[in-house]
PDB file of C-alpha atoms in Angstrom:
ATOM      1  CA  MET A   1      82.257 184.483 189.893  1.00  0.00           C
ATOM      2  CA  ARG A   2      78.718 183.511 191.577  1.00  0.00           C
ATOM      3  CA  PRO A   3      78.107 180.873 188.671  1.00  0.00           C
ATOM      4  CA  SER A   4      81.632 179.358 188.590  1.00  0.00           C
ATOM      5  CA  LEU A   5      80.906 178.802 192.629  1.00  0.00           C
ATOM      6  CA  ARG A   6      77.487 177.451 191.800  1.00  0.00           C
ATOM      7  CA  LEU A   7      78.620 175.038 189.211  1.00  0.00           C
ATOM      8  CA  LEU A   8      80.890 173.586 191.904  1.00  0.00           C
ATOM      9  CA  ARG A   9      77.987 173.071 193.993  1.00  0.00           C
ATOM     10  CA  LEU A  10      79.659 175.050 196.965  1.00  0.00           C
ATOM     11  CA  ASP A  11      76.244 176.624 197.800  1.00  0.00           C
ATOM     12  CA  ARG A  12      74.606 173.063 197.909  1.00  0.00           C
ATOM     13  CA  PRO A  13      76.841 170.774 200.379  1.00  0.00           C
ATOM     14  CA  VAL A  14      75.045 167.817 200.511  1.00  0.00           C
ATOM     15  CA  GLY A  15      76.450 165.675 197.493  1.00  0.00           C
ATOM     16  CA  ALA A  16      79.774 166.728 199.002  1.00  0.00           C
ATOM     17  CA  TRP A  17      79.192 165.287 202.701  1.00  0.00           C
ATOM     18  CA  LEU A  18      77.614 162.308 200.460  1.00  0.00           C
ATOM     19  CA  LEU A  19      80.973 161.878 199.369  1.00  0.00           C
ATOM     20  CA  VAL A  20      83.307 162.529 202.463  1.00  0.00           C
ATOM     21  CA  VAL A  21      81.501 160.694 204.908  1.00  0.00           C
ATOM     22  CA  PRO A  22      82.340 157.409 203.499  1.00  0.00           C
ATOM     23  CA  GLY A  23      85.692 157.865 203.936  1.00  0.00           C
ATOM     24  CA  TRP A  24      85.478 158.832 207.456  1.00  0.00           C
ATOM     25  CA  ILE A  25      83.334 155.976 208.091  1.00  0.00           C
ATOM     26  CA  ALA A  26      85.991 153.552 206.739  1.00  0.00           C
ATOM     27  CA  LEU A  27      88.627 155.777 208.855  1.00  0.00           C
ATOM     28  CA  GLY A  28      86.276 154.936 211.928  1.00  0.00           C
ATOM     29  CA  ALA A  29      85.864 151.322 211.204  1.00  0.00           C
ATOM     30  CA  ILE A  30      89.568 151.027 211.048  1.00  0.00           C
ATOM     31  CA  ALA A  31      91.110 153.013 213.739  1.00  0.00           C
ATOM     32  CA  GLY A  32      87.937 153.966 215.832  1.00  0.00           C
ATOM     33  CA  PRO A  33      87.648 156.906 217.938  1.00  0.00           C
ATOM     34  CA  ARG A  34      91.970 156.823 217.907  1.00  0.00           C
ATOM     35  CA  ALA A  35      91.233 157.957 214.003  1.00  0.00           C
ATOM     36  CA  GLY A  36      93.725 160.795 213.228  1.00  0.00           C
ATOM     37  CA  SER A  37      92.722 164.172 211.824  1.00  0.00           C
ATOM     38  CA  LEU A  38      94.887 164.955 209.349  1.00  0.00           C
ATOM     39  CA  LEU A  39      93.354 162.091 206.737  1.00  0.00           C
ATOM     40  CA  GLY A  40      89.924 163.002 207.707  1.00  0.00           C
ATOM     41  CA  LEU A  41      90.757 166.820 206.844  1.00  0.00           C
ATOM     42  CA  LEU A  42      92.222 165.642 203.446  1.00  0.00           C
ATOM     43  CA  LEU A  43      89.258 163.508 202.780  1.00  0.00           C
ATOM     44  CA  LEU A  44      87.221 166.399 203.310  1.00  0.00           C
ATOM     45  CA  VAL A  45      89.109 168.960 200.977  1.00  0.00           C
ATOM     46  CA  TYR A  46      89.633 166.615 198.552  1.00  0.00           C
ATOM     47  CA  GLY A  47      85.637 165.312 198.573  1.00  0.00           C
ATOM     48  CA  VAL A  48      84.568 168.935 197.939  1.00  0.00           C
ATOM     49  CA  LEU A  49      87.267 169.225 195.227  1.00  0.00           C
ATOM     50  CA  SER A  50      86.223 166.226 193.366  1.00  0.00           C
ATOM     51  CA  ARG A  51      82.744 166.540 193.849  1.00  0.00           C
ATOM     52  CA  GLY A  52      82.600 170.288 192.319  1.00  0.00           C
ATOM     53  CA  ALA A  53      84.654 169.206 189.257  1.00  0.00           C
ATOM     54  CA  ALA A  54      82.472 166.179 188.850  1.00  0.00           C
ATOM     55  CA  CYS A  55      79.043 168.225 188.988  1.00  0.00           C
ATOM     56  CA  GLY A  56      80.705 171.067 186.606  1.00  0.00           C
ATOM     57  CA  LEU A  57      81.407 168.294 183.871  1.00  0.00           C
ATOM     58  CA  ASN A  58      77.918 166.686 184.408  1.00  0.00           C
ATOM     59  CA  ASP A  59      76.590 170.482 183.907  1.00  0.00           C
ATOM     60  CA  ALA A  60      78.599 170.897 180.960  1.00  0.00           C
ATOM     61  CA  LEU A  61      77.899 167.620 179.186  1.00  0.00           C
ATOM     62  CA  ASP A  62      74.093 168.047 180.310  1.00  0.00           C
ATOM     63  CA  ALA A  63      73.327 171.648 179.512  1.00  0.00           C
ATOM     64  CA  ARG A  64      70.520 170.485 176.970  1.00  0.00           C
ATOM     65  CA  LEU A  65      68.890 168.162 178.854  1.00  0.00           C
ATOM     66  CA  ASP A  66      69.006 170.157 182.410  1.00  0.00           C
ATOM     67  CA  ALA A  67      67.599 173.140 180.357  1.00  0.00           C
ATOM     68  CA  GLN A  68      64.224 170.820 180.080  1.00  0.00           C
ATOM     69  CA  VAL A  69      64.211 170.157 183.550  1.00  0.00           C
ATOM     70  CA  PRO A  70      62.286 172.882 185.743  1.00  0.00           C
ATOM     71  CA  ARG A  71      64.600 172.362 189.044  1.00  0.00           C
ATOM     72  CA  THR A  72      67.807 172.260 186.897  1.00  0.00           C
ATOM     73  CA  ALA A  73      67.243 175.003 184.342  1.00  0.00           C
ATOM     74  CA  GLY A  74      68.632 177.620 186.157  1.00  0.00           C
ATOM     75  CA  ARG A  75      72.016 175.929 186.830  1.00  0.00           C
ATOM     76  CA  PRO A  76      74.804 178.141 185.426  1.00  0.00           C
ATOM     77  CA  VAL A  77      75.548 176.262 181.803  1.00  0.00           C
ATOM     78  CA  ALA A  78      71.605 175.215 181.140  1.00  0.00           C
ATOM     79  CA  SER A  79      70.759 178.853 181.732  1.00  0.00           C
ATOM     80  CA  GLY A  80      73.386 180.262 179.553  1.00  0.00           C
ATOM     81  CA  ARG A  81      75.224 182.541 182.404  1.00  0.00           C
ATOM     82  CA  LEU A  82      78.277 180.308 181.979  1.00  0.00           C
ATOM     83  CA  PRO A  83      79.835 179.164 178.851  1.00  0.00           C
ATOM     84  CA  THR A  84      80.392 175.372 178.377  1.00  0.00           C
ATOM     85  CA  ARG A  85      83.903 175.719 177.484  1.00  0.00           C
ATOM     86  CA  ARG A  86      84.740 177.867 180.867  1.00  0.00           C
ATOM     87  CA  ALA A  87      82.654 175.184 182.863  1.00  0.00           C
ATOM     88  CA  LEU A  88      84.849 172.356 181.129  1.00  0.00           C
ATOM     89  CA  ALA A  89      87.965 174.245 181.934  1.00  0.00           C
ATOM     90  CA  LEU A  90      87.112 174.911 185.487  1.00  0.00           C
ATOM     91  CA  SER A  91      86.217 171.261 186.195  1.00  0.00           C
ATOM     92  CA  VAL A  92      89.023 170.098 184.632  1.00  0.00           C
ATOM     93  CA  VAL A  93      91.352 172.504 186.650  1.00  0.00           C
ATOM     94  CA  VAL A  94      89.801 171.585 190.082  1.00  0.00           C
ATOM     95  CA  GLY A  95      89.534 167.966 189.070  1.00  0.00           C
ATOM     96  CA  ALA A  96      93.254 167.766 188.459  1.00  0.00           C
ATOM     97  CA  VAL A  97      94.040 169.864 191.963  1.00  0.00           C
ATOM     98  CA  ALA A  98      91.663 167.706 194.143  1.00  0.00           C
ATOM     99  CA  PRO A  99      94.018 164.227 193.633  1.00  0.00           C
ATOM    100  CA  LEU A 100      96.821 166.674 194.446  1.00  0.00           C
ATOM    101  CA  VAL A 101      95.400 167.673 198.088  1.00  0.00           C
ATOM    102  CA  MET A 102      96.310 163.634 199.043  1.00  0.00           C
ATOM    103  CA  GLY A 103      99.939 164.293 198.488  1.00  0.00           C
ATOM    104  CA  PHE A 104     100.091 165.707 202.028  1.00  0.00           C
ATOM    105  CA  TRP A 105      99.304 162.079 203.059  1.00  0.00           C
ATOM    106  CA  SER A 106     101.525 159.960 200.230  1.00  0.00           C
ATOM    107  CA  VAL A 107     102.100 159.673 196.841  1.00  0.00           C
ATOM    108  CA  GLU A 108     100.065 156.620 197.023  1.00  0.00           C
ATOM    109  CA  ALA A 109      97.473 158.337 197.856  1.00  0.00           C
ATOM    110  CA  VAL A 110      97.373 160.748 194.883  1.00  0.00           C
ATOM    111  CA  VAL A 111      97.321 157.610 192.444  1.00  0.00           C
ATOM    112  CA  TRP A 112      94.325 156.245 194.448  1.00  0.00           C
ATOM    113  CA  ALA A 113      92.703 159.564 194.528  1.00  0.00           C
ATOM    114  CA  ALA A 114      93.274 160.309 190.880  1.00  0.00           C
ATOM    115  CA  ALA A 115      91.986 156.277 189.978  1.00  0.00           C
ATOM    116  CA  GLY A 116      88.744 157.734 190.705  1.00  0.00           C
ATOM    117  CA  ALA A 117      88.613 160.472 187.903  1.00  0.00           C
ATOM    118  CA  PRO A 118      87.526 158.077 184.947  1.00  0.00           C
ATOM    119  CA  LEU A 119      84.513 156.872 187.261  1.00  0.00           C
ATOM    120  CA  ALA A 120      83.290 160.232 187.708  1.00  0.00           C
ATOM    121  CA  ALA A 121      83.904 161.458 184.317  1.00  0.00           C
ATOM    122  CA  VAL A 122      81.966 158.507 182.701  1.00  0.00           C
ATOM    123  CA  TYR A 123      78.690 158.766 185.057  1.00  0.00           C
ATOM    124  CA  PRO A 124      77.118 161.683 183.068  1.00  0.00           C
ATOM    125  CA  TYR A 125      76.656 159.337 180.087  1.00  0.00           C
ATOM    126  CA  MET A 126      75.188 156.323 182.326  1.00  0.00           C
ATOM    127  CA  LYS A 127      71.819 158.197 182.458  1.00  0.00           C
ATOM    128  CA  ARG A 128      71.604 158.010 178.345  1.00  0.00           C
ATOM    129  CA  VAL A 129      72.051 154.304 178.209  1.00  0.00           C
ATOM    130  CA  THR A 130      70.617 152.944 181.348  1.00  0.00           C
ATOM    131  CA  HIS A 131      67.961 152.874 183.715  1.00  0.00           C
ATOM    132  CA  TRP A 132      70.303 152.191 186.242  1.00  0.00           C
ATOM    133  CA  PRO A 133      72.853 155.021 186.494  1.00  0.00           C
ATOM    134  CA  HIS A 134      72.567 154.600 190.144  1.00  0.00           C
ATOM    135  CA  GLY A 135      74.851 151.858 190.654  1.00  0.00           C
ATOM    136  CA  TRP A 136      77.704 153.255 188.782  1.00  0.00           C
ATOM    137  CA  LEU A 137      77.258 156.490 191.143  1.00  0.00           C
ATOM    138  CA  GLY A 138      77.100 154.071 194.245  1.00  0.00           C
ATOM    139  CA  ILE A 139      80.731 152.922 193.460  1.00  0.00           C
ATOM    140  CA  THR A 140      81.819 156.254 192.072  1.00  0.00           C
ATOM    141  CA  ILE A 141      80.750 158.728 195.108  1.00  0.00           C
ATOM    142  CA  ASN A 142      82.097 155.882 197.608  1.00  0.00           C
ATOM    143  CA  TRP A 143      85.700 156.116 196.484  1.00  0.00           C
ATOM    144  CA  THR A 144      86.777 157.426 199.462  1.00  0.00           C
ATOM    145  CA  PHE A 145      86.146 153.992 201.026  1.00  0.00           C
ATOM    146  CA  PRO A 146      88.510 151.818 199.203  1.00  0.00           C
ATOM    147  CA  LEU A 147      90.929 154.849 199.081  1.00  0.00           C
ATOM    148  CA  VAL A 148      91.072 154.792 202.943  1.00  0.00           C
ATOM    149  CA  TYR A 149      91.069 150.916 203.295  1.00  0.00           C
ATOM    150  CA  VAL A 150      94.067 150.451 200.777  1.00  0.00           C
ATOM    151  CA  LEU A 151      96.002 153.362 202.608  1.00  0.00           C
ATOM    152  CA  LEU A 152      95.757 151.889 205.834  1.00  0.00           C
ATOM    153  CA  THR A 153      95.412 147.985 205.192  1.00  0.00           C
ATOM    154  CA  GLY A 154      96.626 147.396 202.142  1.00  0.00           C
ATOM    155  CA  GLY A 155      93.225 146.430 200.695  1.00  0.00           C
ATOM    156  CA  LEU A 156      89.718 146.135 201.497  1.00  0.00           C
ATOM    157  CA  GLY A 157      89.705 142.506 202.966  1.00  0.00           C
ATOM    158  CA  LEU A 158      85.848 140.613 203.874  1.00  0.00           C
ATOM    159  CA  GLY A 159      85.139 143.401 206.028  1.00  0.00           C
ATOM    160  CA  GLY A 160      85.797 146.195 204.115  1.00  0.00           C
ATOM    161  CA  SER A 161      84.149 144.877 201.193  1.00  0.00           C
ATOM    162  CA  VAL A 162      80.812 144.022 203.384  1.00  0.00           C
ATOM    163  CA  LEU A 163      81.029 147.958 204.551  1.00  0.00           C
ATOM    164  CA  TYR A 164      81.623 149.460 201.230  1.00  0.00           C
ATOM    165  CA  GLY A 165      79.009 147.187 199.930  1.00  0.00           C
ATOM    166  CA  ALA A 166      76.660 148.705 202.446  1.00  0.00           C
ATOM    167  CA  SER A 167      77.767 152.429 201.470  1.00  0.00           C
ATOM    168  CA  ILE A 168      76.889 151.357 197.970  1.00  0.00           C
ATOM    169  CA  CYS A 169      73.516 150.315 198.987  1.00  0.00           C
ATOM    170  CA  TRP A 170      73.035 153.479 200.411  1.00  0.00           C
ATOM    171  CA  ALA A 171      74.258 155.676 197.861  1.00  0.00           C
ATOM    172  CA  VAL A 172      71.959 153.848 195.177  1.00  0.00           C
ATOM    173  CA  GLY A 173      68.930 154.542 197.491  1.00  0.00           C
ATOM    174  CA  THR A 174      69.862 158.302 198.038  1.00  0.00           C
ATOM    175  CA  ASP A 175      70.249 158.760 194.189  1.00  0.00           C
ATOM    176  CA  VAL A 176      66.920 157.172 193.325  1.00  0.00           C
ATOM    177  CA  ILE A 177      65.088 159.317 195.699  1.00  0.00           C
ATOM    178  CA  TYR A 178      66.933 162.174 194.138  1.00  0.00           C
ATOM    179  CA  ALA A 179      65.864 161.125 190.678  1.00  0.00           C
ATOM    180  CA  CYS A 180      62.298 160.751 191.953  1.00  0.00           C
ATOM    181  CA  GLN A 181      62.187 164.598 191.896  1.00  0.00           C
ATOM    182  CA  ASP A 182      62.755 165.148 188.488  1.00  0.00           C
ATOM    183  CA  ARG A 183      60.645 161.795 186.805  1.00  0.00           C
ATOM    184  CA  GLU A 184      57.966 163.902 185.007  1.00  0.00           C
ATOM    185  CA  ALA A 185      60.360 165.876 183.373  1.00  0.00           C
ATOM    186  CA  ASP A 186      63.248 163.141 182.829  1.00  0.00           C
ATOM    187  CA  VAL A 187      60.408 161.260 181.201  1.00  0.00           C
ATOM    188  CA  ARG A 188      59.914 164.194 178.658  1.00  0.00           C
ATOM    189  CA  ALA A 189      63.520 164.888 178.146  1.00  0.00           C
ATOM    190  CA  GLY A 190      64.666 161.092 177.314  1.00  0.00           C
ATOM    191  CA  VAL A 191      66.664 160.810 180.786  1.00  0.00           C
ATOM    192  CA  ARG A 192      67.112 157.777 182.261  1.00  0.00           C
ATOM    193  CA  SER A 193      66.333 156.253 185.557  1.00  0.00           C
ATOM    194  CA  ALA A 194      64.997 153.676 187.816  1.00  0.00           C
ATOM    195  CA  ALA A 195      62.435 156.417 188.771  1.00  0.00           C
ATOM    196  CA  VAL A 196      61.412 156.793 185.202  1.00  0.00           C
ATOM    197  CA  LEU A 197      61.289 152.850 184.839  1.00  0.00           C
ATOM    198  CA  LEU A 198      59.688 152.311 187.928  1.00  0.00           C
ATOM    199  CA  GLY A 199      57.341 154.975 188.833  1.00  0.00           C
ATOM    200  CA  ARG A 200      55.536 154.433 192.021  1.00  0.00           C
ATOM    201  CA  ARG A 201      57.579 151.122 192.663  1.00  0.00           C
ATOM    202  CA  SER A 202      60.576 152.974 192.885  1.00  0.00           C
ATOM    203  CA  ARG A 203      59.808 153.211 196.940  1.00  0.00           C
ATOM    204  CA  VAL A 204      60.094 149.159 196.771  1.00  0.00           C
ATOM    205  CA  LEU A 205      63.592 149.735 195.355  1.00  0.00           C
ATOM    206  CA  VAL A 206      64.645 152.291 197.836  1.00  0.00           C
ATOM    207  CA  GLY A 207      63.314 150.231 200.807  1.00  0.00           C
ATOM    208  CA  SER A 208      65.115 147.119 199.387  1.00  0.00           C
ATOM    209  CA  VAL A 209      68.559 148.448 198.881  1.00  0.00           C
ATOM    210  CA  TYR A 210      68.262 150.741 202.013  1.00  0.00           C
ATOM    211  CA  ALA A 211      67.226 146.893 203.682  1.00  0.00           C
ATOM    212  CA  GLY A 212      70.528 145.664 202.000  1.00  0.00           C
ATOM    213  CA  CYS A 213      72.294 148.446 204.062  1.00  0.00           C
ATOM    214  CA  VAL A 214      71.520 147.889 207.122  1.00  0.00           C
ATOM    215  CA  VAL A 215      71.853 143.906 206.824  1.00  0.00           C
ATOM    216  CA  LEU A 216      75.347 144.526 205.361  1.00  0.00           C
ATOM    217  CA  LEU A 217      76.115 146.806 208.194  1.00  0.00           C
ATOM    218  CA  ALA A 218      74.970 144.566 210.882  1.00  0.00           C
ATOM    219  CA  SER A 219      77.081 141.860 209.122  1.00  0.00           C
ATOM    220  CA  PHE A 220      80.028 144.065 209.546  1.00  0.00           C
ATOM    221  CA  GLY A 221      79.547 144.884 213.027  1.00  0.00           C
ATOM    222  CA  VAL A 222      79.759 140.937 213.584  1.00  0.00           C
ATOM    223  CA  ILE A 223      82.684 140.169 211.511  1.00  0.00           C
ATOM    224  CA  ALA A 224      84.504 143.236 213.246  1.00  0.00           C
ATOM    225  CA  GLY A 225      83.577 142.072 216.437  1.00  0.00           C
ATOM    226  CA  PHE A 226      81.779 145.145 217.391  1.00  0.00           C
ATOM    227  CA  GLY A 227      80.549 145.770 221.087  1.00  0.00           C
ATOM    228  CA  PRO A 228      77.126 146.353 222.339  1.00  0.00           C
ATOM    229  CA  LEU A 229      77.254 150.097 221.687  1.00  0.00           C
ATOM    230  CA  HIS A 230      77.013 149.510 218.039  1.00  0.00           C
ATOM    231  CA  TRP A 231      73.529 147.747 217.946  1.00  0.00           C
ATOM    232  CA  PRO A 232      71.427 150.881 219.172  1.00  0.00           C
ATOM    233  CA  GLY A 233      73.189 152.984 216.882  1.00  0.00           C
ATOM    234  CA  LEU A 234      72.459 150.714 213.997  1.00  0.00           C
ATOM    235  CA  CYS A 235      68.541 150.804 214.997  1.00  0.00           C
ATOM    236  CA  VAL A 236      68.970 154.266 214.727  1.00  0.00           C
ATOM    237  CA  VAL A 237      70.060 154.369 211.446  1.00  0.00           C
ATOM    238  CA  ALA A 238      67.700 151.752 210.174  1.00  0.00           C
ATOM    239  CA  GLY A 239      64.749 154.134 211.438  1.00  0.00           C
ATOM    240  CA  GLN A 240      66.352 157.020 209.683  1.00  0.00           C
ATOM    241  CA  LEU A 241      66.434 154.930 206.534  1.00  0.00           C
ATOM    242  CA  GLY A 242      62.829 153.892 207.105  1.00  0.00           C
ATOM    243  CA  TRP A 243      61.895 157.565 207.570  1.00  0.00           C
ATOM    244  CA  GLN A 244      63.276 158.165 204.014  1.00  0.00           C
ATOM    245  CA  VAL A 245      61.592 155.321 202.437  1.00  0.00           C
ATOM    246  CA  TRP A 246      58.299 156.631 203.727  1.00  0.00           C
ATOM    247  CA  ARG A 247      58.818 160.347 202.531  1.00  0.00           C
ATOM    248  CA  ALA A 248      60.090 158.795 198.920  1.00  0.00           C
ATOM    249  CA  ASP A 249      56.713 159.564 197.334  1.00  0.00           C
ATOM    250  CA  LEU A 250      56.607 160.438 193.913  1.00  0.00           C
ATOM    251  CA  ALA A 251      53.525 162.448 194.154  1.00  0.00           C
ATOM    252  CA  ASP A 252      55.395 164.860 196.831  1.00  0.00           C
ATOM    253  CA  VAL A 253      58.464 166.026 195.017  1.00  0.00           C
ATOM    254  CA  ALA A 254      59.405 168.251 198.089  1.00  0.00           C
ATOM    255  CA  ALA A 255      59.018 165.314 200.351  1.00  0.00           C
ATOM    256  CA  CYS A 256      61.455 163.450 198.306  1.00  0.00           C
ATOM    257  CA  GLY A 257      63.700 166.484 198.465  1.00  0.00           C
ATOM    258  CA  ARG A 258      63.908 166.611 202.118  1.00  0.00           C
ATOM    259  CA  ALA A 259      64.285 162.563 202.412  1.00  0.00           C
ATOM    260  CA  PHE A 260      67.619 163.304 200.040  1.00  0.00           C
ATOM    261  CA  GLY A 261      68.641 166.057 202.139  1.00  0.00           C
ATOM    262  CA  SER A 262      68.498 164.111 205.276  1.00  0.00           C
ATOM    263  CA  ASN A 263      71.266 161.692 204.122  1.00  0.00           C
ATOM    264  CA  PRO A 264      74.339 163.862 205.349  1.00  0.00           C
ATOM    265  CA  LEU A 265      72.767 163.180 208.943  1.00  0.00           C
ATOM    266  CA  CYS A 266      72.085 159.695 208.067  1.00  0.00           C
ATOM    267  CA  GLY A 267      75.870 159.158 207.328  1.00  0.00           C
ATOM    268  CA  LEU A 268      76.875 160.559 210.351  1.00  0.00           C
ATOM    269  CA  LEU A 269      74.623 158.252 212.240  1.00  0.00           C
ATOM    270  CA  ILE A 270      76.274 155.419 210.414  1.00  0.00           C
ATOM    271  CA  LEU A 271      79.764 156.763 211.515  1.00  0.00           C
ATOM    272  CA  VAL A 272      78.594 157.232 215.201  1.00  0.00           C
ATOM    273  CA  ALA A 273      77.465 153.813 215.062  1.00  0.00           C
ATOM    274  CA  VAL A 274      80.776 152.471 213.886  1.00  0.00           C
ATOM    275  CA  LEU A 275      82.936 154.382 216.239  1.00  0.00           C
ATOM    276  CA  ALA A 276      80.494 153.469 219.274  1.00  0.00           C
ATOM    277  CA  GLY A 277      80.977 149.888 218.193  1.00  0.00           C
ATOM    278  CA  ARG A 278      84.714 149.987 218.153  1.00  0.00           C
ATOM    279  CA  VAL A 279      85.029 151.066 221.578  1.00  0.00           C
ATOM    280  CA  GLY A 280      86.256 148.240 223.536  1.00  0.00           C
ATOM    281  CA  THR A 281      87.649 146.501 220.551  1.00  0.00           C
ATOM    282  CA  LEU A 282      90.767 148.325 220.123  1.00  0.00           C
ATOM    283  CA  GLY A 283      93.766 147.186 222.044  1.00  0.00           C
TER     284      GLY A 283
END
């Protein structure tokens, strides 16, 4: 039982939060503080399950590569504690259940949630063919964002597209920091990433996409006509992202890990800034 729970990363909730929080940000951007709790709860359960399924699939497909990287060698499949077939079966079952959770909202929600599954299934292969799998992950891990917008408004629109772009920039930066932890081992194993390609220049990339995230968040604030409370919150977000850039040093793997682990807090700061901006803009 324990290897199965570890396969689904229930012992490491950071990734689940990074999948759930974008949906909450979208919900807050649309409905503000008046946002209902049902959809938020469904997004939480859907995010935990779908992230677990994606991690299980990733581990099953990457077992050989994971075994060559010290940080991932202890994962259930890579270490041999969980057979590959069992891991794949568990991932498929959990992945099938995840969209069904959205049935408590509507049939359309199930369809849109299920549409994100192929994106997650392709991701493990991206690191084999490109040094830029982070862009694909940015689109995939933020799938709850267009999901919420389509359900509540019928489409992204200009504002939703800008905010979705900000979320993708944020996800790309976090994933590059994550990849920096394993750069040397990934080089030996033949795994591709921006960290492998750029080396110490990875920090420049992280700083650039994080700057893009802040600019797009500010642009959304203008488009949405946010009130004055949004801007101090956005400054706090910019400060937190800047701290991550400062800590994203390839020479200090532990510092990269701490920077990556701070992103659930960063997501909540973005959510608070969006909710604060919505105060006074709703009739």
